[in-house]
């Protein structure tokens, strides 16, 4: 019985160690640790009447080890899921902007995202999945006041490829960086330090080229004035 207990303990610790943060380890190992925890706790409590109270402490310690490994992993998984969904939104905006120019025979994108046709874009896309405070607008026309993104108005398909077109700010991504749709229609994730520099560059570029930076009132409030519409 003691050997079985020791083997079970070893399996649980191996599962917990496998769950420790590492991009190279698949998320399935998290389930191994959790399964080991459940089996271990169930086993020890089933023997509670005939085993010393020390086993209960061991089970509790193992539970803490597994939780310490699982929680950061789950947080990272959520962050990556939000980032991926956010970038999907930007890709769909790129398609809608291209459709706007094609339909209207224009060389410029609309001055605001709300200028897009409701046939090309859903109001749900105006809200980043990481924006916990925003509320989905019922129509594109009313999505502007709660939009999660910065939009640079006055650009078009022939604008410089490296100029940001739509920016999802870092406050929607736990301050780790932001997603950016460039005029080339390429979407990139920019880490925090480079992201702050990109924001400053974008505002300066917009001012020097007579472009408009469109920011929703909700985003301005959430960022405490860091992101504002200009001019």
XYZ file of C-alpha atoms in Angstrom:
231
model
C 0.000 0.000 0.000
C 2.873 2.350 0.831
C 4.521 1.672 -2.526
C 1.286 2.474 -4.317
C 1.037 5.727 -2.397
C 4.609 6.708 -3.232
C 4.135 5.908 -6.912
C 0.948 7.965 -7.023
C 2.724 10.866 -5.342
C 5.537 10.653 -7.890
C 3.065 10.675 -10.791
C 1.361 13.771 -9.421
C 4.639 15.641 -8.968
C 5.768 14.706 -12.479
C 2.454 15.959 -13.854
C 2.823 19.192 -11.907
C 6.402 19.659 -13.122
C 5.272 19.071 -16.691
C 2.719 21.853 -16.288
C 5.327 24.423 -15.310
C 5.486 27.368 -17.742
C 7.202 26.570 -21.019
C 6.080 27.340 -24.575
C 7.476 23.972 -25.665
C 5.079 21.983 -23.505
C 1.567 21.264 -24.818
C -1.405 22.401 -22.790
C -2.530 18.761 -22.534
C 0.066 18.307 -19.787
C -1.987 20.651 -17.656
C -4.753 18.070 -17.744
C -2.283 15.403 -16.625
C -1.430 17.418 -13.540
C -5.075 18.117 -12.752
C -6.016 14.468 -13.221
C -3.191 13.388 -10.953
C -4.326 15.868 -8.336
C -7.907 14.612 -8.393
C -6.873 10.955 -8.207
C -4.343 11.623 -5.472
C -6.684 13.590 -3.259
C -9.460 11.036 -3.748
C -7.101 8.194 -2.854
C -5.765 9.754 0.318
C -9.142 10.823 1.568
C -10.488 7.331 0.953
C -7.810 6.077 3.358
C -8.230 8.896 5.844
C -9.541 6.660 8.632
C -6.536 4.384 8.623
C -3.711 6.725 7.628
C -2.069 9.535 9.602
C -3.102 13.159 9.202
C 0.233 13.859 7.545
C -1.186 12.414 4.332
C -3.818 15.127 4.308
C -1.089 17.760 4.462
C 0.756 16.030 1.636
C -2.375 16.052 -0.486
C -2.847 19.753 0.240
C 0.765 20.507 -0.660
C 0.425 18.649 -3.936
C -2.759 20.556 -4.686
C -0.912 23.839 -4.176
C 1.942 22.722 -6.435
C -0.430 21.778 -9.228
C -2.457 24.976 -8.886
C 0.733 27.064 -8.922
C 1.592 25.425 -12.231
C -1.878 25.471 -13.775
C -2.953 29.044 -13.009
C -0.111 30.786 -14.931
C -0.631 28.379 -17.815
C -4.331 29.172 -17.965
C -3.598 32.910 -17.824
C -1.173 32.636 -20.741
C -3.654 30.548 -22.716
C -6.363 33.171 -22.201
C -4.007 35.977 -23.230
C -3.083 34.169 -26.449
C -6.741 33.448 -27.197
C -7.659 37.119 -26.756
C -4.730 38.221 -28.917
C -5.682 35.798 -31.696
C -9.331 36.868 -31.652
C -8.341 40.546 -31.650
C -6.130 40.060 -34.695
C -8.988 38.257 -36.412
C -11.101 41.379 -35.860
C -8.425 43.515 -37.501
C -8.199 41.187 -40.490
C -11.956 41.511 -40.985
C -11.676 45.303 -40.758
C -9.035 45.134 -43.494
C -11.465 43.291 -45.756
C -14.242 45.776 -44.985
C -11.972 48.746 -45.739
C -10.957 47.202 -49.058
C -14.624 46.580 -49.888
C -15.413 50.221 -49.069
C -12.896 51.493 -51.617
C -13.986 48.967 -54.229
C -17.700 49.698 -53.825
C -17.333 53.481 -53.794
C -14.501 53.751 -56.307
C -12.481 55.690 -53.738
C -8.752 55.918 -53.111
C -9.339 56.712 -49.442
C -10.741 54.765 -46.546
C -13.585 56.388 -44.553
C -12.579 59.024 -42.010
C -13.996 56.825 -39.233
C -14.703 53.119 -38.911
C -18.386 53.908 -38.500
C -18.291 55.011 -42.138
C -18.104 51.362 -43.160
C -21.232 49.707 -44.492
C -23.140 47.424 -42.143
C -23.105 44.933 -45.021
C -19.324 44.673 -44.712
C -18.768 44.775 -40.964
C -20.472 43.649 -37.769
C -20.746 45.978 -34.752
C -19.385 43.120 -32.648
C -15.981 43.642 -34.270
C -15.662 47.127 -32.800
C -15.009 45.570 -29.387
C -11.730 43.799 -28.661
C -12.283 40.547 -26.711
C -9.843 41.895 -24.127
C -11.876 45.061 -23.540
C -13.729 44.119 -20.354
C -15.512 47.460 -19.976
C -16.979 47.922 -23.445
C -20.526 47.089 -24.416
C -21.503 45.801 -27.832
C -23.370 48.352 -29.905
C -26.499 47.217 -31.751
C -25.466 48.814 -35.063
C -22.301 49.978 -36.770
C -23.518 53.576 -36.605
C -23.596 53.477 -32.795
C -20.443 51.405 -32.328
C -18.100 54.413 -32.406
C -18.576 55.616 -28.809
C -17.499 52.238 -27.412
C -14.935 51.117 -29.996
C -11.816 49.503 -28.546
C -9.464 50.656 -31.307
C -7.576 53.697 -32.552
C -8.238 54.446 -36.208
C -6.182 56.687 -38.479
C -8.527 58.480 -40.876
C -7.371 59.894 -44.201
C -5.311 56.913 -45.321
C -5.924 54.686 -48.325
C -4.687 51.658 -50.255
C -1.786 53.685 -51.680
C -0.542 54.940 -48.306
C 2.846 53.855 -46.961
C 2.750 50.172 -46.072
C 4.340 50.651 -42.632
C 1.812 53.239 -41.417
C -0.621 51.952 -38.745
C -4.247 51.985 -39.848
C -6.004 50.452 -36.827
C -4.399 49.973 -33.420
C -5.672 47.897 -30.522
C -4.072 49.458 -27.412
C -2.189 47.640 -24.697
C -4.889 48.237 -22.074
C -6.922 45.572 -23.871
C -4.058 43.093 -23.501
C -2.987 43.351 -19.862
C -0.381 45.990 -20.737
C 1.777 43.487 -22.635
C 1.503 45.119 -26.045
C -1.037 45.617 -28.793
C -2.221 44.419 -32.185
C -1.776 46.667 -35.213
C -3.261 46.619 -38.703
C -0.904 48.390 -41.108
C -1.760 49.983 -44.443
C -0.261 46.911 -46.101
C -3.163 45.032 -44.428
C -0.613 43.076 -42.428
C -1.544 42.480 -38.780
C 1.233 42.305 -36.197
C 1.571 41.906 -32.456
C 3.826 44.640 -31.041
C 5.388 44.203 -27.608
C 4.989 46.854 -24.919
C 8.179 48.902 -25.382
C 7.964 49.021 -29.172
C 4.213 49.596 -28.918
C 4.627 52.792 -26.884
C 7.124 54.065 -29.447
C 4.716 53.184 -32.266
C 1.892 55.135 -30.612
C 4.067 58.251 -30.292
C 5.239 57.885 -33.893
C 1.673 57.435 -35.156
C 0.393 60.586 -33.469
C 3.363 62.571 -34.804
C 2.914 61.167 -38.316
C -0.811 61.906 -38.301
C -0.224 65.495 -37.199
C 2.466 66.180 -39.791
C 0.402 64.681 -42.627
C -2.993 66.143 -41.785
C -4.494 62.810 -40.786
C -7.152 62.226 -38.168
C -6.734 59.952 -35.143
C -10.162 58.624 -34.147
C -10.548 57.357 -30.579
C -13.821 56.512 -28.849
C -14.851 58.395 -25.729
C -14.862 55.108 -23.822
C -11.256 54.339 -24.773
C -10.104 57.855 -23.907
C -11.688 57.504 -20.482
C -10.276 54.030 -19.844
C -6.775 55.115 -20.842
C -7.029 58.248 -18.663
C -6.357 60.467 -21.651
C -3.449 58.481 -23.064
C -5.388 57.925 -26.291
C -7.320 60.900 -27.674
C -8.913 61.868 -30.942
C -6.840 64.385 -32.913
C -7.524 66.845 -34.295
